[in-house]
Amino acid sequence: MYVNDTIAAISTAPGEAGIGIVRMSGKDAFAITEKIFQSSSKKAFSALNNRSINHGFIIEPNTGTKIDEVLISKMKGPHTYTAEDVVEINCHGGTVPVKRMLELVLRNGARLAEPGEFTKRAFLNGRIDLSQAEAVIDVITAKTNIGMEVALGQLEGSLSYNIEEIRTIIINMLAHIEASIDYPEYDIEEVTYDTLLKQAEEVKEKIQSLLKSADTGKILREGLNTVIVGKPNVGKSSLLNALLKEGRAIVTDVPGTTRDVIEDYININGIPLKIVDTAGIRETQDIVEKIGVDKSRQHMEQADLILFLLDVSNPLDDEDKTLMKLVKNKKTIILFNKTDLPTQVSQEEINKYFEGKTMIEISALKGKGLDALEEAISTMVFGGQVAISDTGLVSNIRHKNLLESAFDSIDITIGTIEDNLPLELVSVDLKDCWDYLGQVTGDTVSENIIDQIFANFCIGK
Ligand SMILES: Nc1nc2c(ncn2[C@@H]2O[C@H](COP(=O)(O)OP(=O)(O)OP(=O)(O)O)[C@@H](O)[C@H]2O)c(=O)[nH]1
Ligand SMILES: [Mg+2]
């Protein structure tokens, strides 16, 4: 799997900037630099210290043309990002200088890196495990401080540590089983089953507590999927605009104004919210509106949180009531909008339809009640403050799925032990569990999946 050549890429974002960085990694990184770098200290690149930053010029070796004035860092493997020899050329930022620099190193023996290939090498060379490599993307794409802290924790190995701890217990169990099968005379069967049961339950508990952290982890990483739902004209787009503090969506007094789904991000007490404004849901003959209404329903299905909007300046009608049934089993906040106008909804009706729900009076037009709404959202999601220590371990859907499979396997294992079935059977599901956990850290993962994961990276990382 490991390719022993030298890769290069532009590691900074495209566009004009103070500096731009071209990064190289691999066995020829130093030799290539030797050819194109003229140090102002007049020393050859090979004579420069390891882990040093050096001033000089990049020269086209065939023509002697100066390409740019640069600072070059020289980092000898294995204590580098990729665990290979790494050179970083800091040249002037801007599209032309970095592009010329990249072309030059490519002409002199490097190959253009694939997306994420530097990090992939760090993984393949054993410097980090797969969950740590995945955390690198999460750090780069983090949308809030908390999201970034969680990703950093994972990058430092918090998840890997927990997984390895569980796998160690499983390995001990498997060893015990092997021994009992091979030397039955040395072991009293009951003891074996008792010990195994205790250990299996410990494994189950540990997996469960990791899984518990997964939902919050996902929210921190991808944003809480929040969908504004309500019949036409109740003020959904007005609410979106008020929360974003900008005129993002078109607002008119014509019911059926919003036809498509509008999405944007806001940050509430550190929680990234993906907030979705939808077409007002109603029966309609208009083809375009109908498509919008269908989309609204799909978004409602996938929502983590629904903001259900009612217009209290008009009496509740059948359309409101139909919608109430649709959101019944969802995490919902009921928002009574247009409270700046005289209300037409009685307290009795409110008690009858919304008992037990979180309810807030707002006016999207006047910006009233929005603080209370933000407060309610963070309370609902985290029961108050976010505690990173126990929420941040699992934030990746791939990890969550694997942990769920591991959980199922250990559950079956426990059943097999409790039924005193043959040890060979116990070990089958136990091995599955060990394997699923290993896929999180990349220990037992297929090449295919590794490629898929790194394909999501940006080039140069
Ligand atoms: N008085 C008052 N009017 C409001 C309030 N919120 C929205 N409106 C008005 O209600 C009308 C409809 O608002 P929109 O935000 O377009 O409603 P919508 O739910 O997005 O409507 P559709 O996209 O058609 O489903 C507009 O004329 C808004 O100015 C409010 O809090 N008070
Ligand atoms: Mg609208």
mmCIF file of C-alpha atoms in Angstrom, residues 80-288:
data_model
loop_
_atom_site.group_PDB
_atom_site.id
_atom_site.type_symbol
_atom_site.label_atom_id
_atom_site.label_comp_id
_atom_site.label_asym_id
_atom_site.label_seq_id
_atom_site.Cartn_x
_atom_site.Cartn_y
_atom_site.Cartn_z
ATOM 1 C CA THR A 80 7.823 14.910 10.893
ATOM 2 C CA TYR A 81 4.174 15.202 9.890
ATOM 3 C CA THR A 82 4.421 12.293 7.441
ATOM 4 C CA ALA A 83 7.255 10.500 9.268
ATOM 5 C CA GLU A 84 9.289 11.025 6.071
ATOM 6 C CA ASP A 85 11.766 13.726 5.054
ATOM 7 C CA VAL A 86 9.745 16.929 4.663
ATOM 8 C CA VAL A 87 10.639 20.245 3.070
ATOM 9 C CA GLU A 88 8.378 23.274 3.223
ATOM 10 C CA ILE A 89 9.056 26.158 0.895
ATOM 11 C CA ASN A 90 7.588 29.445 2.129
ATOM 12 C CA CYS A 91 7.413 31.650 -0.932
ATOM 13 C CA HIS A 92 5.420 34.768 -1.708
ATOM 14 C CA GLY A 93 1.698 34.136 -1.597
ATOM 15 C CA GLY A 94 -0.387 34.586 -4.723
ATOM 16 C CA THR A 95 -1.371 32.281 -7.504
ATOM 17 C CA VAL A 96 1.704 32.701 -9.723
ATOM 18 C CA PRO A 97 4.597 32.293 -7.229
ATOM 19 C CA VAL A 98 3.229 29.142 -5.573
ATOM 20 C CA LYS A 99 2.229 27.620 -8.882
ATOM 21 C CA ARG A 100 5.695 28.207 -10.384
ATOM 22 C CA MET A 101 7.258 26.751 -7.259
ATOM 23 C CA LEU A 102 5.098 23.647 -7.455
ATOM 24 C CA GLU A 103 5.796 23.176 -11.160
ATOM 25 C CA LEU A 104 9.517 23.425 -10.493
ATOM 26 C CA VAL A 105 9.581 20.719 -7.820
ATOM 27 C CA LEU A 106 7.379 18.503 -9.992
ATOM 28 C CA ARG A 107 9.803 18.916 -12.934
ATOM 29 C CA ASN A 108 12.650 17.959 -10.620
ATOM 30 C CA GLY A 109 11.303 14.636 -9.494
ATOM 31 C CA ALA A 110 8.326 15.071 -7.164
ATOM 32 C CA ARG A 111 4.833 13.835 -7.939
ATOM 33 C CA LEU A 112 1.682 15.875 -7.309
ATOM 34 C CA ALA A 113 0.115 14.685 -4.047
ATOM 35 C CA GLU A 114 -3.407 13.333 -3.969
ATOM 36 C CA PRO A 115 -5.929 14.897 -1.573
ATOM 37 C CA GLY A 116 -4.937 14.086 1.990
ATOM 38 C CA GLU A 117 -1.861 12.148 0.916
ATOM 39 C CA PHE A 118 0.459 13.769 3.470
ATOM 40 C CA THR A 119 -1.865 12.725 6.257
ATOM 41 C CA LYS A 120 -2.374 9.343 4.634
ATOM 42 C CA ARG A 121 1.388 8.800 4.782
ATOM 43 C CA ALA A 122 1.382 9.774 8.457
ATOM 44 C CA PHE A 123 -1.176 6.996 8.922
ATOM 45 C CA LEU A 124 0.508 4.404 6.703
ATOM 46 C CA ASN A 125 3.843 5.091 8.369
ATOM 47 C CA GLY A 126 2.225 4.443 11.742
ATOM 48 C CA ARG A 127 2.626 7.905 13.226
ATOM 49 C CA ILE A 128 -1.121 8.340 13.774
ATOM 50 C CA ASP A 129 -4.058 5.967 13.571
ATOM 51 C CA LEU A 130 -7.051 6.325 11.297
ATOM 52 C CA SER A 131 -9.316 8.095 13.793
ATOM 53 C CA GLN A 132 -6.562 10.641 14.372
ATOM 54 C CA ALA A 133 -6.145 11.167 10.634
ATOM 55 C CA GLU A 134 -9.880 11.745 10.329
ATOM 56 C CA ALA A 135 -9.654 14.282 13.148
ATOM 57 C CA VAL A 136 -7.299 16.339 10.982
ATOM 58 C CA ILE A 137 -10.143 17.104 8.548
ATOM 59 C CA ASP A 138 -12.437 17.863 11.460
ATOM 60 C CA VAL A 139 -9.986 20.428 12.817
ATOM 61 C CA ILE A 140 -9.748 22.085 9.413
ATOM 62 C CA THR A 141 -13.495 22.154 8.831
ATOM 63 C CA ALA A 142 -14.554 22.924 12.429
ATOM 64 C CA LYS A 143 -17.368 25.446 12.564
ATOM 65 C CA THR A 144 -17.119 26.505 16.205
ATOM 66 C CA ASN A 145 -14.548 26.617 19.004
ATOM 67 C CA ILE A 146 -16.129 23.648 20.723
ATOM 68 C CA GLY A 147 -16.196 21.628 17.508
ATOM 69 C CA MET A 148 -12.518 22.339 17.057
ATOM 70 C CA GLU A 149 -11.612 21.393 20.624
ATOM 71 C CA VAL A 150 -13.367 18.063 20.175
ATOM 72 C CA ALA A 151 -11.473 17.406 16.947
ATOM 73 C CA LEU A 152 -8.164 18.335 18.586
ATOM 74 C CA GLY A 153 -8.845 15.911 21.424
ATOM 75 C CA GLN A 154 -9.411 13.168 18.878
ATOM 76 C CA LEU A 155 -6.289 14.189 16.997
ATOM 77 C CA GLU A 156 -4.310 13.812 20.195
ATOM 78 C CA GLY A 157 -5.671 10.291 20.512
ATOM 79 C CA SER A 158 -8.529 10.504 23.033
ATOM 80 C CA LEU A 159 -10.735 8.185 21.002
ATOM 81 C CA SER A 160 -7.874 5.877 20.034
ATOM 82 C CA TYR A 161 -6.983 5.491 23.694
ATOM 83 C CA ASN A 162 -10.518 4.472 24.625
ATOM 84 C CA ILE A 163 -10.774 2.018 21.746
ATOM 85 C CA GLU A 164 -7.429 0.402 22.520
ATOM 86 C CA GLU A 165 -8.437 -0.001 26.154
ATOM 87 C CA ILE A 166 -11.521 -1.967 25.110
ATOM 88 C CA ARG A 167 -9.589 -4.017 22.583
ATOM 89 C CA THR A 168 -7.068 -5.003 25.229
ATOM 90 C CA ILE A 169 -9.838 -6.493 27.363
ATOM 91 C CA ILE A 170 -11.132 -8.393 24.338
ATOM 92 C CA ILE A 171 -7.685 -9.742 23.477
ATOM 93 C CA ASN A 172 -7.343 -11.045 27.024
ATOM 94 C CA MET A 173 -10.705 -12.724 26.743
ATOM 95 C CA LEU A 174 -9.761 -14.323 23.445
ATOM 96 C CA ALA A 175 -6.473 -15.551 24.914
ATOM 97 C CA HIS A 176 -8.316 -17.058 27.862
ATOM 98 C CA ILE A 177 -10.736 -18.800 25.500
ATOM 99 C CA GLU A 178 -7.924 -20.168 23.327
ATOM 100 C CA ALA A 179 -6.168 -21.515 26.408
ATOM 101 C CA SER A 180 -9.328 -23.168 27.694
ATOM 102 C CA ILE A 181 -9.971 -24.782 24.341
ATOM 103 C CA ASP A 182 -6.388 -26.001 23.982
ATOM 104 C CA TYR A 183 -5.879 -27.148 27.595
ATOM 105 C CA PRO A 184 -9.319 -27.922 28.999
ATOM 106 C CA GLU A 185 -7.802 -29.858 31.900
ATOM 107 C CA TYR A 186 -6.223 -26.718 33.373
ATOM 108 C CA ASP A 187 -9.362 -24.702 33.676
ATOM 109 C CA ILE A 188 -12.593 -25.068 35.523
ATOM 110 C CA GLU A 189 -15.250 -24.234 33.026
ATOM 111 C CA GLU A 190 -17.438 -22.225 35.403
ATOM 112 C CA VAL A 191 -14.603 -19.912 36.254
ATOM 113 C CA THR A 192 -13.994 -19.302 32.585
ATOM 114 C CA TYR A 193 -17.607 -18.398 31.913
ATOM 115 C CA ASP A 194 -17.843 -16.184 35.008
ATOM 116 C CA THR A 195 -14.724 -14.245 34.174
ATOM 117 C CA LEU A 196 -15.705 -13.914 30.533
ATOM 118 C CA LEU A 197 -19.138 -12.612 31.447
ATOM 119 C CA LYS A 198 -17.703 -9.926 33.701
ATOM 120 C CA GLN A 199 -15.233 -8.834 31.063
ATOM 121 C CA ALA A 200 -17.838 -8.850 28.306
ATOM 122 C CA GLU A 201 -20.097 -6.661 30.409
ATOM 123 C CA GLU A 202 -17.266 -4.245 30.996
ATOM 124 C CA VAL A 203 -16.675 -4.073 27.241
ATOM 125 C CA LYS A 204 -20.361 -3.459 26.631
ATOM 126 C CA GLU A 205 -20.466 -0.654 29.178
ATOM 127 C CA LYS A 206 -17.451 1.056 27.705
ATOM 128 C CA ILE A 207 -18.805 0.882 24.155
ATOM 129 C CA GLN A 208 -22.119 2.203 25.389
ATOM 130 C CA SER A 209 -20.564 5.228 27.012
ATOM 131 C CA LEU A 210 -18.668 6.022 23.804
ATOM 132 C CA LEU A 211 -21.893 5.729 21.846
ATOM 133 C CA LYS A 212 -23.617 8.105 24.232
ATOM 134 C CA SER A 213 -21.159 10.791 23.289
ATOM 135 C CA ALA A 214 -21.811 10.235 19.587
ATOM 136 C CA ASP A 215 -24.978 12.284 19.143
ATOM 137 C CA THR A 216 -23.555 15.393 20.739
ATOM 138 C CA GLY A 217 -20.344 14.767 18.858
ATOM 139 C CA LYS A 218 -22.184 14.736 15.566
ATOM 140 C CA ILE A 219 -23.962 17.970 16.395
ATOM 141 C CA LEU A 220 -20.682 19.679 17.236
ATOM 142 C CA ARG A 221 -19.179 18.497 14.003
ATOM 143 C CA GLU A 222 -21.985 18.850 11.482
ATOM 144 C CA GLY A 223 -24.277 21.328 13.182
ATOM 145 C CA LEU A 224 -27.656 20.742 14.745
ATOM 146 C CA ASN A 225 -30.007 20.183 11.850
ATOM 147 C CA THR A 226 -32.755 22.653 12.715
ATOM 148 C CA VAL A 227 -35.776 22.968 10.455
ATOM 149 C CA ILE A 228 -38.341 25.771 10.610
ATOM 150 C CA VAL A 229 -41.762 24.291 9.914
ATOM 151 C CA GLY A 230 -45.199 25.857 9.619
ATOM 152 C CA LYS A 231 -48.015 26.564 7.206
ATOM 153 C CA PRO A 232 -47.580 29.353 4.633
ATOM 154 C CA ASN A 233 -47.247 32.949 5.795
ATOM 155 C CA VAL A 234 -46.695 32.294 9.516
ATOM 156 C CA GLY A 235 -43.298 34.017 9.354
ATOM 157 C CA LYS A 236 -40.752 31.216 8.817
ATOM 158 C CA SER A 237 -38.515 33.182 6.487
ATOM 159 C CA SER A 238 -38.823 36.219 8.754
ATOM 160 C CA LEU A 239 -37.564 34.057 11.636
ATOM 161 C CA LEU A 240 -34.614 32.781 9.586
ATOM 162 C CA ASN A 241 -33.673 36.345 8.691
ATOM 163 C CA ALA A 242 -34.024 37.471 12.308
ATOM 164 C CA LEU A 243 -31.776 34.660 13.559
ATOM 165 C CA LEU A 244 -29.175 35.296 10.867
ATOM 166 C CA LYS A 245 -29.535 39.061 11.313
ATOM 167 C CA GLU A 246 -29.666 39.512 7.548
ATOM 168 C CA GLY A 247 -32.179 39.478 4.720
ATOM 169 C CA ARG A 248 -31.307 35.970 3.599
ATOM 170 C CA ALA A 249 -34.782 34.795 2.521
ATOM 171 C CA ILE A 250 -37.493 36.637 0.634
ATOM 172 C CA VAL A 251 -40.363 37.707 2.869
ATOM 173 C CA THR A 252 -43.756 38.840 1.517
ATOM 174 C CA ASP A 253 -47.319 38.743 2.750
ATOM 175 C CA VAL A 254 -48.181 36.317 -0.064
ATOM 176 C CA PRO A 255 -48.630 32.785 1.312
ATOM 177 C CA GLY A 256 -46.351 30.383 -0.565
ATOM 178 C CA THR A 257 -43.463 32.825 -0.975
ATOM 179 C CA THR A 258 -40.691 30.355 -0.170
ATOM 180 C CA ARG A 259 -40.580 27.634 -2.788
ATOM 181 C CA ASP A 260 -37.190 26.092 -2.216
ATOM 182 C CA VAL A 261 -35.250 25.068 0.853
ATOM 183 C CA ILE A 262 -32.881 27.723 2.225
ATOM 184 C CA GLU A 263 -29.998 26.726 4.527
ATOM 185 C CA ASP A 264 -27.476 28.688 6.546
ATOM 186 C CA TYR A 265 -25.340 28.363 9.664
ATOM 187 C CA ILE A 266 -25.544 30.229 12.946
ATOM 188 C CA ASN A 267 -23.726 29.692 16.190
ATOM 189 C CA ILE A 268 -25.702 29.546 19.418
ATOM 190 C CA ASN A 269 -23.656 29.234 22.635
ATOM 191 C CA GLY A 270 -21.015 27.281 20.753
ATOM 192 C CA ILE A 271 -23.500 24.976 19.056
ATOM 193 C CA PRO A 272 -23.357 25.220 15.281
ATOM 194 C CA LEU A 273 -26.902 25.263 13.970
ATOM 195 C CA LYS A 274 -27.651 24.385 10.408
ATOM 196 C CA ILE A 275 -30.887 26.263 10.067
ATOM 197 C CA VAL A 276 -33.289 25.400 7.297
ATOM 198 C CA ASP A 277 -36.198 27.518 6.074
ATOM 199 C CA THR A 278 -38.741 25.511 4.123
ATOM 200 C CA ALA A 279 -41.775 26.130 1.970
ATOM 201 C CA GLY A 280 -44.918 26.469 4.066
ATOM 202 C CA ILE A 281 -46.625 23.093 4.116
ATOM 203 C CA ARG A 282 -50.133 22.960 2.667
ATOM 204 C CA GLU A 283 -52.134 21.175 -0.008
ATOM 205 C CA THR A 284 -51.450 22.978 -3.246
ATOM 206 C CA GLN A 285 -52.098 22.641 -6.989
ATOM 207 C CA ASP A 286 -49.116 24.805 -7.937
ATOM 208 C CA ILE A 287 -46.447 22.473 -9.332
ATOM 209 C CA VAL A 288 -43.459 24.466 -8.092
#
